[in-house]
mmCIF file of C-alpha atoms in Angstrom:
data_model
loop_
_atom_site.group_PDB
_atom_site.id
_atom_site.type_symbol
_atom_site.label_atom_id
_atom_site.label_comp_id
_atom_site.label_asym_id
_atom_site.label_seq_id
_atom_site.Cartn_x
_atom_site.Cartn_y
_atom_site.Cartn_z
ATOM 1 C CA MET A 17 -25.290 2.652 25.184
ATOM 2 C CA THR A 18 -24.268 0.675 23.236
ATOM 3 C CA PHE A 19 -21.601 1.174 19.968
ATOM 4 C CA ASP A 20 -22.457 -0.213 16.379
ATOM 5 C CA ARG A 21 -19.907 0.451 13.585
ATOM 6 C CA ARG A 22 -23.003 2.204 11.117
ATOM 7 C CA SER A 23 -23.742 4.666 14.033
ATOM 8 C CA LEU A 24 -19.486 5.168 14.591
ATOM 9 C CA LEU A 25 -18.482 5.618 11.550
ATOM 10 C CA THR A 26 -21.641 8.530 11.257
ATOM 11 C CA LEU A 27 -19.948 10.612 13.966
ATOM 12 C CA PRO A 28 -18.035 13.974 13.676
ATOM 13 C CA LEU A 29 -15.015 12.591 13.484
ATOM 14 C CA ALA A 30 -12.730 14.784 14.310
ATOM 15 C CA ALA A 31 -14.462 16.507 16.556
ATOM 16 C CA GLY A 32 -12.839 18.624 19.014
ATOM 17 C CA LEU A 33 -9.163 18.552 18.047
ATOM 18 C CA ALA A 34 -8.542 21.543 16.874
ATOM 19 C CA LEU A 35 -8.236 22.490 20.129
ATOM 20 C CA PRO A 36 -6.126 26.177 20.144
ATOM 21 C CA ALA A 37 -4.971 25.172 23.764
ATOM 22 C CA PHE A 38 -3.312 22.115 22.946
ATOM 23 C CA ALA A 39 -2.573 24.055 18.948
ATOM 24 C CA ARG A 40 0.260 26.496 21.568
ATOM 25 C CA SER A 41 0.809 24.029 24.379
ATOM 26 C CA GLY A 42 3.465 20.121 24.614
ATOM 27 C CA ALA A 43 6.212 18.751 22.162
ATOM 28 C CA GLN A 44 7.045 21.234 18.987
ATOM 29 C CA PHE A 45 8.874 18.546 16.942
ATOM 30 C CA THR A 46 10.491 18.691 12.752
ATOM 31 C CA ALA A 47 12.400 15.397 11.764
ATOM 32 C CA ALA A 48 15.705 16.994 10.637
ATOM 33 C CA GLN A 49 16.643 14.428 7.651
ATOM 34 C CA PRO A 50 20.612 12.789 8.153
ATOM 35 C CA ARG A 51 23.505 13.615 6.941
ATOM 36 C CA ALA A 52 26.246 11.196 5.571
ATOM 37 C CA THR A 53 28.313 12.052 8.815
ATOM 38 C CA ASP A 54 25.590 11.818 11.211
ATOM 39 C CA PRO A 55 25.972 9.016 14.171
ATOM 40 C CA PRO A 56 23.286 5.584 12.743
ATOM 41 C CA MET A 57 20.169 6.047 13.643
ATOM 42 C CA TRP A 58 19.867 2.889 15.155
ATOM 43 C CA PRO A 59 21.201 1.043 17.374
ATOM 44 C CA PRO A 60 20.634 4.478 20.058
ATOM 45 C CA ALA A 61 23.197 4.792 22.643
ATOM 46 C CA GLU A 62 21.600 4.102 25.928
ATOM 47 C CA ARG A 63 20.131 0.740 25.166
ATOM 48 C CA PHE A 64 19.251 -2.695 26.886
ATOM 49 C CA ALA A 65 19.331 -6.494 25.259
ATOM 50 C CA LEU A 66 16.274 -8.584 26.235
ATOM 51 C CA TRP A 67 17.294 -12.266 26.486
ATOM 52 C CA PRO A 68 20.942 -13.378 27.693
ATOM 53 C CA GLY A 69 21.824 -14.570 24.678
ATOM 54 C CA ILE A 70 19.906 -15.985 21.365
ATOM 55 C CA PRO A 71 16.409 -15.600 22.387
ATOM 56 C CA PRO A 72 14.627 -18.631 22.728
ATOM 57 C CA GLY A 73 13.977 -20.852 20.455
ATOM 58 C CA ALA A 74 16.064 -19.115 17.421
ATOM 59 C CA PRO A 75 15.541 -21.309 13.752
ATOM 60 C CA ASN A 76 19.825 -22.449 12.227
ATOM 61 C CA PRO A 77 20.991 -20.625 10.133
ATOM 62 C CA LEU A 78 19.398 -17.339 11.746
ATOM 63 C CA PRO A 79 18.499 -14.448 10.307
ATOM 64 C CA VAL A 80 20.429 -11.849 8.761
ATOM 65 C CA PRO A 81 19.876 -8.215 9.482
ATOM 66 C CA GLN A 82 19.245 -6.386 7.201
ATOM 67 C CA PRO A 83 18.573 -2.172 7.972
ATOM 68 C CA ARG A 84 17.898 0.500 5.094
ATOM 69 C CA MET A 85 16.684 3.999 5.254
ATOM 70 C CA PRO A 86 14.255 3.954 2.475
ATOM 71 C CA ARG A 87 13.166 7.309 1.207
ATOM 72 C CA TYR A 88 9.707 8.351 1.246
ATOM 73 C CA PRO A 89 7.651 10.920 -1.637
ATOM 74 C CA ASP A 90 8.279 13.761 0.460
ATOM 75 C CA GLY A 91 11.437 12.436 1.138
ATOM 76 C CA TYR A 92 11.880 12.022 4.481
ATOM 77 C CA ARG A 93 13.931 8.875 5.337
ATOM 78 C CA ASP A 94 13.089 6.170 7.198
ATOM 79 C CA PHE A 95 15.208 3.990 8.918
ATOM 80 C CA GLN A 96 14.076 0.380 8.814
ATOM 81 C CA MET A 97 14.840 -3.587 9.965
ATOM 82 C CA ARG A 98 14.716 -7.334 8.807
ATOM 83 C CA GLY A 99 16.562 -10.126 10.360
ATOM 84 C CA VAL A 100 16.556 -9.010 14.468
ATOM 85 C CA VAL A 101 18.251 -11.745 16.587
ATOM 86 C CA ARG A 102 19.111 -9.937 19.612
ATOM 87 C CA PRO A 103 15.520 -7.867 20.166
ATOM 88 C CA GLU A 104 16.353 -5.009 22.615
ATOM 89 C CA VAL A 105 15.204 -1.386 23.597
ATOM 90 C CA GLY A 106 16.354 1.793 23.086
ATOM 91 C CA VAL A 107 15.600 4.202 25.961
ATOM 92 C CA PHE A 108 15.314 8.192 25.425
ATOM 93 C CA ARG A 109 15.122 10.149 28.628
ATOM 94 C CA PRO A 110 12.884 13.944 29.221
ATOM 95 C CA ALA A 111 15.243 17.203 30.600
ATOM 96 C CA ARG A 112 13.125 16.880 33.105
ATOM 97 C CA PRO A 113 11.237 12.972 33.523
ATOM 98 C CA ASP A 114 7.661 12.908 34.856
ATOM 99 C CA GLY A 115 7.801 8.888 36.472
ATOM 100 C CA ARG A 116 5.634 8.880 32.996
ATOM 101 C CA ALA A 117 6.819 5.954 30.421
ATOM 102 C CA VAL A 118 5.705 4.132 27.585
ATOM 103 C CA LEU A 119 6.988 1.400 25.335
ATOM 104 C CA ILE A 120 6.680 2.477 22.027
ATOM 105 C CA VAL A 121 6.454 -0.346 19.001
ATOM 106 C CA PRO A 122 6.253 0.300 15.446
ATOM 107 C CA GLY A 123 4.821 -1.083 13.015
ATOM 108 C CA GLY A 124 5.345 -2.614 9.876
ATOM 109 C CA GLY A 125 3.337 -5.516 9.063
ATOM 110 C CA TYR A 126 5.029 -8.045 10.524
ATOM 111 C CA SER A 127 7.461 -7.436 7.840
ATOM 112 C CA ILE A 128 9.853 -4.553 8.668
ATOM 113 C CA THR A 129 9.976 -2.424 11.737
ATOM 114 C CA SER A 130 9.313 1.596 11.362
ATOM 115 C CA LEU A 131 11.703 2.662 14.182
ATOM 116 C CA ARG A 132 12.350 6.269 13.448
ATOM 117 C CA ASN A 133 9.273 7.618 11.400
ATOM 118 C CA GLU A 134 6.715 5.116 14.461
ATOM 119 C CA GLY A 135 9.721 5.016 16.778
ATOM 120 C CA ILE A 136 12.436 7.103 17.560
ATOM 121 C CA ASP A 137 10.905 10.843 16.086
ATOM 122 C CA VAL A 138 8.197 9.414 18.390
ATOM 123 C CA ALA A 139 9.865 8.405 21.749
ATOM 124 C CA ARG A 140 11.200 12.756 20.793
ATOM 125 C CA VAL A 141 7.713 14.544 21.047
ATOM 126 C CA LEU A 142 6.856 12.300 23.603
ATOM 127 C CA ASN A 143 9.784 13.526 25.704
ATOM 128 C CA GLY A 144 8.715 17.125 25.308
ATOM 129 C CA PHE A 145 5.871 16.153 28.184
ATOM 130 C CA GLY A 146 8.103 14.392 30.774
ATOM 131 C CA ILE A 147 7.495 11.078 29.943
ATOM 132 C CA THR A 148 10.308 9.216 29.252
ATOM 133 C CA ALA A 149 9.818 6.154 26.541
ATOM 134 C CA PHE A 150 11.243 3.442 25.560
ATOM 135 C CA VAL A 151 11.753 1.855 22.295
ATOM 136 C CA LEU A 152 11.359 -1.608 21.365
ATOM 137 C CA SER A 153 13.257 -3.572 18.562
ATOM 138 C CA TYR A 154 11.756 -6.902 18.385
ATOM 139 C CA ARG A 155 12.184 -9.759 16.283
ATOM 140 C CA LEU A 156 9.933 -10.521 13.212
ATOM 141 C CA PRO A 157 7.291 -13.766 12.781
ATOM 142 C CA GLY A 158 8.279 -14.412 9.231
ATOM 143 C CA GLU A 159 11.905 -15.078 10.080
ATOM 144 C CA GLY A 160 12.235 -19.115 11.070
ATOM 145 C CA TRP A 161 11.559 -18.295 14.793
ATOM 146 C CA ALA A 162 9.585 -21.313 16.982
ATOM 147 C CA ASP A 163 6.118 -20.136 17.528
ATOM 148 C CA ARG A 164 6.557 -17.720 15.627
ATOM 149 C CA ALA A 165 2.836 -15.926 15.975
ATOM 150 C CA ASP A 166 4.451 -15.543 19.760
ATOM 151 C CA VAL A 167 7.525 -13.975 19.216
ATOM 152 C CA PRO A 168 6.741 -10.662 19.221
ATOM 153 C CA LEU A 169 4.791 -10.411 22.103
ATOM 154 C CA ALA A 170 6.841 -12.749 24.548
ATOM 155 C CA ASP A 171 9.491 -10.045 23.239
ATOM 156 C CA ALA A 172 7.291 -7.162 24.708
ATOM 157 C CA GLN A 173 6.887 -8.759 27.906
ATOM 158 C CA ARG A 174 10.148 -9.671 28.483
ATOM 159 C CA ALA A 175 10.858 -5.987 27.650
ATOM 160 C CA MET A 176 7.904 -4.851 30.112
ATOM 161 C CA ARG A 177 8.711 -6.765 32.420
ATOM 162 C CA LEU A 178 12.625 -5.496 32.157
ATOM 163 C CA ILE A 179 11.694 -1.935 32.260
ATOM 164 C CA ARG A 180 9.866 -2.315 35.600
ATOM 165 C CA ALA A 181 12.146 -4.278 36.621
ATOM 166 C CA ASN A 182 14.593 -1.672 36.448
ATOM 167 C CA ALA A 183 12.399 1.414 36.711
ATOM 168 C CA ARG A 184 14.248 2.918 40.025
ATOM 169 C CA ALA A 185 17.798 2.745 37.117
ATOM 170 C CA TYR A 186 15.668 4.853 34.125
ATOM 171 C CA GLY A 187 13.852 7.328 37.141
ATOM 172 C CA ILE A 188 10.396 6.610 35.798
ATOM 173 C CA ARG A 189 7.391 4.576 37.764
ATOM 174 C CA ALA A 190 6.018 1.482 37.466
ATOM 175 C CA GLU A 191 2.329 1.639 38.068
ATOM 176 C CA LYS A 192 2.765 4.665 35.238
ATOM 177 C CA LEU A 193 4.109 2.373 31.993
ATOM 178 C CA GLY A 194 2.023 2.684 29.066
ATOM 179 C CA VAL A 195 2.525 1.194 26.200
ATOM 180 C CA LEU A 196 2.303 2.715 22.138
ATOM 181 C CA GLY A 197 2.028 0.285 19.721
ATOM 182 C CA PHE A 198 1.737 1.462 16.035
ATOM 183 C CA SER A 199 -0.284 -0.748 12.800
ATOM 184 C CA ALA A 200 0.939 -4.047 13.379
ATOM 185 C CA GLY A 201 2.861 -2.679 16.386
ATOM 186 C CA GLY A 202 -0.092 -1.781 17.667
ATOM 187 C CA HIS A 203 -1.844 -5.456 16.878
ATOM 188 C CA LEU A 204 1.280 -6.667 19.506
ATOM 189 C CA ALA A 205 0.915 -3.271 22.124
ATOM 190 C CA GLY A 206 -2.983 -4.420 22.159
ATOM 191 C CA SER A 207 -1.767 -8.259 21.900
ATOM 192 C CA VAL A 208 0.360 -7.084 25.177
ATOM 193 C CA THR A 209 -2.265 -5.630 26.447
ATOM 194 C CA VAL A 210 -4.666 -8.442 25.844
ATOM 195 C CA LEU A 211 -2.639 -11.036 26.838
ATOM 196 C CA HIS A 212 0.132 -9.991 29.654
ATOM 197 C CA GLU A 213 -0.477 -12.977 31.727
ATOM 198 C CA PHE A 214 0.093 -15.157 28.480
ATOM 199 C CA LYS A 215 3.175 -17.439 28.691
ATOM 200 C CA ALA A 216 4.042 -16.527 25.686
ATOM 201 C CA TYR A 217 8.605 -18.111 27.051
ATOM 202 C CA ARG A 218 9.769 -19.521 30.488
ATOM 203 C CA PRO A 219 10.984 -16.905 32.377
ATOM 204 C CA VAL A 220 14.668 -16.690 32.516
ATOM 205 C CA ASP A 221 15.543 -14.403 35.183
ATOM 206 C CA ALA A 222 14.171 -12.340 38.571
ATOM 207 C CA ALA A 223 12.995 -9.383 36.521
ATOM 208 C CA ASP A 224 9.646 -11.885 35.084
ATOM 209 C CA ARG A 225 8.121 -11.749 38.520
ATOM 210 C CA HIS A 226 7.331 -8.092 37.116
ATOM 211 C CA SER A 227 3.718 -7.169 35.727
ATOM 212 C CA ALA A 228 3.811 -7.117 31.414
ATOM 213 C CA ARG A 229 0.743 -5.344 31.614
ATOM 214 C CA PRO A 230 0.105 -2.305 30.586
ATOM 215 C CA ALA A 231 -1.275 1.000 32.886
ATOM 216 C CA TRP A 232 -2.978 2.030 29.583
ATOM 217 C CA ALA A 233 -2.720 1.224 25.596
ATOM 218 C CA GLY A 234 -1.639 3.571 22.813
ATOM 219 C CA LEU A 235 -2.982 1.986 19.107
ATOM 220 C CA MET A 236 -2.034 3.758 16.496
ATOM 221 C CA TYR A 237 -4.260 3.253 13.462
ATOM 222 C CA ALA A 238 -3.765 -0.735 14.306
ATOM 223 C CA VAL A 239 -5.066 -3.918 13.404
ATOM 224 C CA SER A 240 -7.100 -5.398 15.444
ATOM 225 C CA ASN A 241 -7.521 -8.647 14.391
ATOM 226 C CA MET A 242 -6.243 -12.191 12.864
ATOM 227 C CA ASP A 243 -9.459 -12.858 10.077
ATOM 228 C CA PRO A 244 -9.511 -13.445 6.443
ATOM 229 C CA GLY A 245 -10.599 -10.201 4.174
ATOM 230 C CA ARG A 246 -10.997 -8.340 7.956
ATOM 231 C CA SER A 247 -7.531 -7.994 9.144
ATOM 232 C CA HIS A 248 -4.369 -6.144 7.338
ATOM 233 C CA GLY A 249 -3.574 -9.646 5.580
ATOM 234 C CA GLY A 250 0.747 -8.480 5.398
ATOM 235 C CA SER A 251 0.271 -8.174 8.474
ATOM 236 C CA ARG A 252 -1.481 -12.001 9.824
ATOM 237 C CA ALA A 253 0.600 -13.333 6.602
ATOM 238 C CA ASN A 254 3.412 -12.397 8.485
ATOM 239 C CA LEU A 255 2.318 -13.655 12.449
ATOM 240 C CA LEU A 256 -0.181 -16.468 11.898
ATOM 241 C CA GLY A 257 1.679 -17.878 8.726
ATOM 242 C CA PRO A 258 0.202 -19.805 5.289
ATOM 243 C CA ASP A 259 -1.597 -22.525 7.535
ATOM 244 C CA PRO A 260 -2.535 -21.142 10.970
ATOM 245 C CA LEU A 261 -4.570 -23.510 14.001
ATOM 246 C CA PRO A 262 -8.357 -21.408 15.300
ATOM 247 C CA ALA A 263 -7.160 -21.225 18.494
ATOM 248 C CA VAL A 264 -4.101 -19.107 17.417
ATOM 249 C CA GLN A 265 -6.098 -17.171 15.359
ATOM 250 C CA ALA A 266 -8.661 -16.273 17.865
ATOM 251 C CA ARG A 267 -5.796 -15.064 20.460
ATOM 252 C CA TYR A 268 -5.108 -13.313 18.546
ATOM 253 C CA ALA A 269 -8.357 -11.488 17.877
ATOM 254 C CA ILE A 270 -8.036 -7.983 20.319
ATOM 255 C CA ASP A 271 -11.019 -6.746 19.586
ATOM 256 C CA ARG A 272 -12.894 -9.884 21.117
ATOM 257 C CA GLN A 273 -10.221 -10.585 23.762
ATOM 258 C CA LEU A 274 -10.940 -7.552 25.396
ATOM 259 C CA LYS A 275 -12.666 -8.009 28.924
ATOM 260 C CA ALA A 276 -13.366 -6.058 31.879
ATOM 261 C CA GLY A 277 -11.001 -5.073 33.758
ATOM 262 C CA ASP A 278 -8.883 -4.401 30.712
ATOM 263 C CA PRO A 279 -6.070 -1.200 30.600
ATOM 264 C CA PRO A 280 -7.875 1.562 29.434
ATOM 265 C CA LEU A 281 -7.402 2.597 25.560
ATOM 266 C CA PHE A 282 -6.727 5.523 23.446
ATOM 267 C CA LEU A 283 -7.081 5.303 19.270
ATOM 268 C CA VAL A 284 -6.500 6.907 16.609
ATOM 269 C CA HIS A 285 -7.264 6.437 12.565
ATOM 270 C CA ALA A 286 -7.899 8.148 10.254
ATOM 271 C CA GLU A 287 -10.882 7.327 7.017
ATOM 272 C CA ASP A 288 -8.642 6.834 4.517
ATOM 273 C CA ASP A 289 -6.452 4.919 5.232
ATOM 274 C CA ASN A 290 -6.227 2.592 3.019
ATOM 275 C CA THR A 291 -3.402 -0.334 4.662
ATOM 276 C CA VAL A 292 -4.800 -0.918 7.903
ATOM 277 C CA PRO A 293 -9.246 -0.294 7.837
ATOM 278 C CA VAL A 294 -10.907 2.596 10.145
ATOM 279 C CA ALA A 295 -13.145 -0.811 10.658
ATOM 280 C CA ASN A 296 -10.394 -2.066 13.395
ATOM 281 C CA SER A 297 -10.514 0.802 15.187
ATOM 282 C CA VAL A 298 -13.991 1.204 15.272
ATOM 283 C CA ASP A 299 -14.427 -2.885 16.085
ATOM 284 C CA THR A 300 -11.734 -1.579 19.149
ATOM 285 C CA LEU A 301 -13.705 0.896 20.159
ATOM 286 C CA ALA A 302 -17.140 -1.359 20.821
ATOM 287 C CA ALA A 303 -15.734 -3.585 21.728
ATOM 288 C CA ALA A 304 -13.873 -1.823 24.866
ATOM 289 C CA ARG A 305 -17.598 0.097 25.657
ATOM 290 C CA ARG A 306 -18.737 -3.974 25.432
ATOM 291 C CA ALA A 307 -16.394 -4.810 29.016
ATOM 292 C CA GLY A 308 -16.843 -1.288 29.864
ATOM 293 C CA ILE A 309 -12.913 -0.168 29.536
ATOM 294 C CA PRO A 310 -12.005 2.854 29.386
ATOM 295 C CA ALA A 311 -11.103 4.193 25.943
ATOM 296 C CA GLU A 312 -11.015 7.650 24.259
ATOM 297 C CA ALA A 313 -10.787 8.048 19.790
ATOM 298 C CA HIS A 314 -10.341 9.838 18.234
ATOM 299 C CA PHE A 315 -11.063 8.784 14.201
ATOM 300 C CA LEU A 316 -9.721 11.488 11.650
ATOM 301 C CA GLN A 317 -10.864 12.235 8.107
ATOM 302 C CA HIS A 318 -7.642 12.720 7.019
ATOM 303 C CA GLY A 319 -4.366 11.136 7.207
ATOM 304 C CA GLY A 320 -3.537 7.744 5.569
ATOM 305 C CA HIS A 321 -1.414 4.737 7.524
ATOM 306 C CA GLY A 322 1.727 5.206 9.096
ATOM 307 C CA PHE A 323 2.118 9.601 9.561
ATOM 308 C CA GLY A 324 3.525 8.696 12.971
ATOM 309 C CA THR A 325 4.007 12.063 14.173
ATOM 310 C CA ARG A 326 4.432 13.673 10.354
ATOM 311 C CA LEU A 327 0.840 14.864 9.417
ATOM 312 C CA SER A 328 1.032 18.573 9.191
ATOM 313 C CA PRO A 329 0.244 20.929 11.616
ATOM 314 C CA ARG A 330 -2.700 22.196 9.567
ATOM 315 C CA SER A 331 -4.138 18.640 10.022
ATOM 316 C CA PRO A 332 -6.339 18.373 13.616
ATOM 317 C CA GLY A 333 -3.848 14.861 13.522
ATOM 318 C CA SER A 334 -1.002 16.020 14.499
ATOM 319 C CA LEU A 335 -2.019 17.250 17.683
ATOM 320 C CA TRP A 336 -2.765 13.220 18.965
ATOM 321 C CA PRO A 337 0.808 14.077 21.198
ATOM 322 C CA GLN A 338 -0.808 16.715 22.566
ATOM 323 C CA LEU A 339 -4.317 14.950 22.983
ATOM 324 C CA PHE A 340 -2.079 11.689 24.140
ATOM 325 C CA ASP A 341 -0.011 13.581 26.572
ATOM 326 C CA ARG A 342 -3.429 15.006 28.118
ATOM 327 C CA TRP A 343 -5.093 11.694 28.818
ATOM 328 C CA MET A 344 -2.906 10.193 30.318
ATOM 329 C CA GLY A 345 -2.409 13.140 32.802
ATOM 330 C CA GLU A 346 -5.899 12.675 33.371
ATOM 331 C CA LEU A 347 -5.440 9.230 33.744
ATOM 332 C CA VAL A 348 -3.031 8.284 35.962
ATOM 333 C CA ASP A 349 -2.956 11.706 38.293
ATOM 334 C CA GLY A 350 -6.479 13.297 38.149
ATOM 335 C CA GLY A 351 -5.933 15.662 35.479
ATOM 336 C CA ARG A 352 -2.439 18.260 35.448
#
């Protein structure tokens, strides 16, 4: 069966989400607001650096780390980062790990990383399902690094390999490591999915003998391409710069790089997203179907952009973590 954008958009987009069984099961999470006496949200107590010393291709002078905690209209306080010099991965362990693991890639248009809303909070929800979560704080391409477009991919590849190299210590199974990305972080998650064999950096140690291929990829309201007028403009400008080579632009068109044998995909996107148009995920789903890649997609009537795990419990889209957990369970274990 073939899919095009018009036929996909005529489907009942929120169908099947409001399932009572899901509403009664899985993790429940309320994002507590930080207090002045609370410890910093980042870095977490358990973490590891991606590179020995300063990463390759460093500018001179180095970027200056700029953490900030903007307040959303509903009072929620995010934790965002610019100027990452030493990218790292925060480790969030569940009380009862089941061997599954996910590298979480926060978004932010490749201009910031939303480490709480699309990282820490997501990790805590997934911990409730027994999933060990790793949150990636990656370098931003527009801060002077050499080969700017490949810098985030290098960090994501390196993170995947280091997690696999230390799978036993984290109590996970290396073959059950996937990736979950949001917005521009979804583009980066998609990049490591289709470009896991691309040499984004020179190997530095034995960990780089491990595969960077995700077992599966969750792409949440993700940017799918770098085309002018079709991509998210800010993500395109920040990743590629003002005058990108056509080959580099084509490399990061995730929907056109998908090929038979790539990892299965889980897609979530809201129709009323005014930042990254839903067409990005529609195009990714259609490309997956053409390539014969297993894909599950949930298109929401309402949700906007950047919702992370913060949709109202009354919204069908608030159940995406439960759906994601069930999908992973069926995928890696044949159902549980």
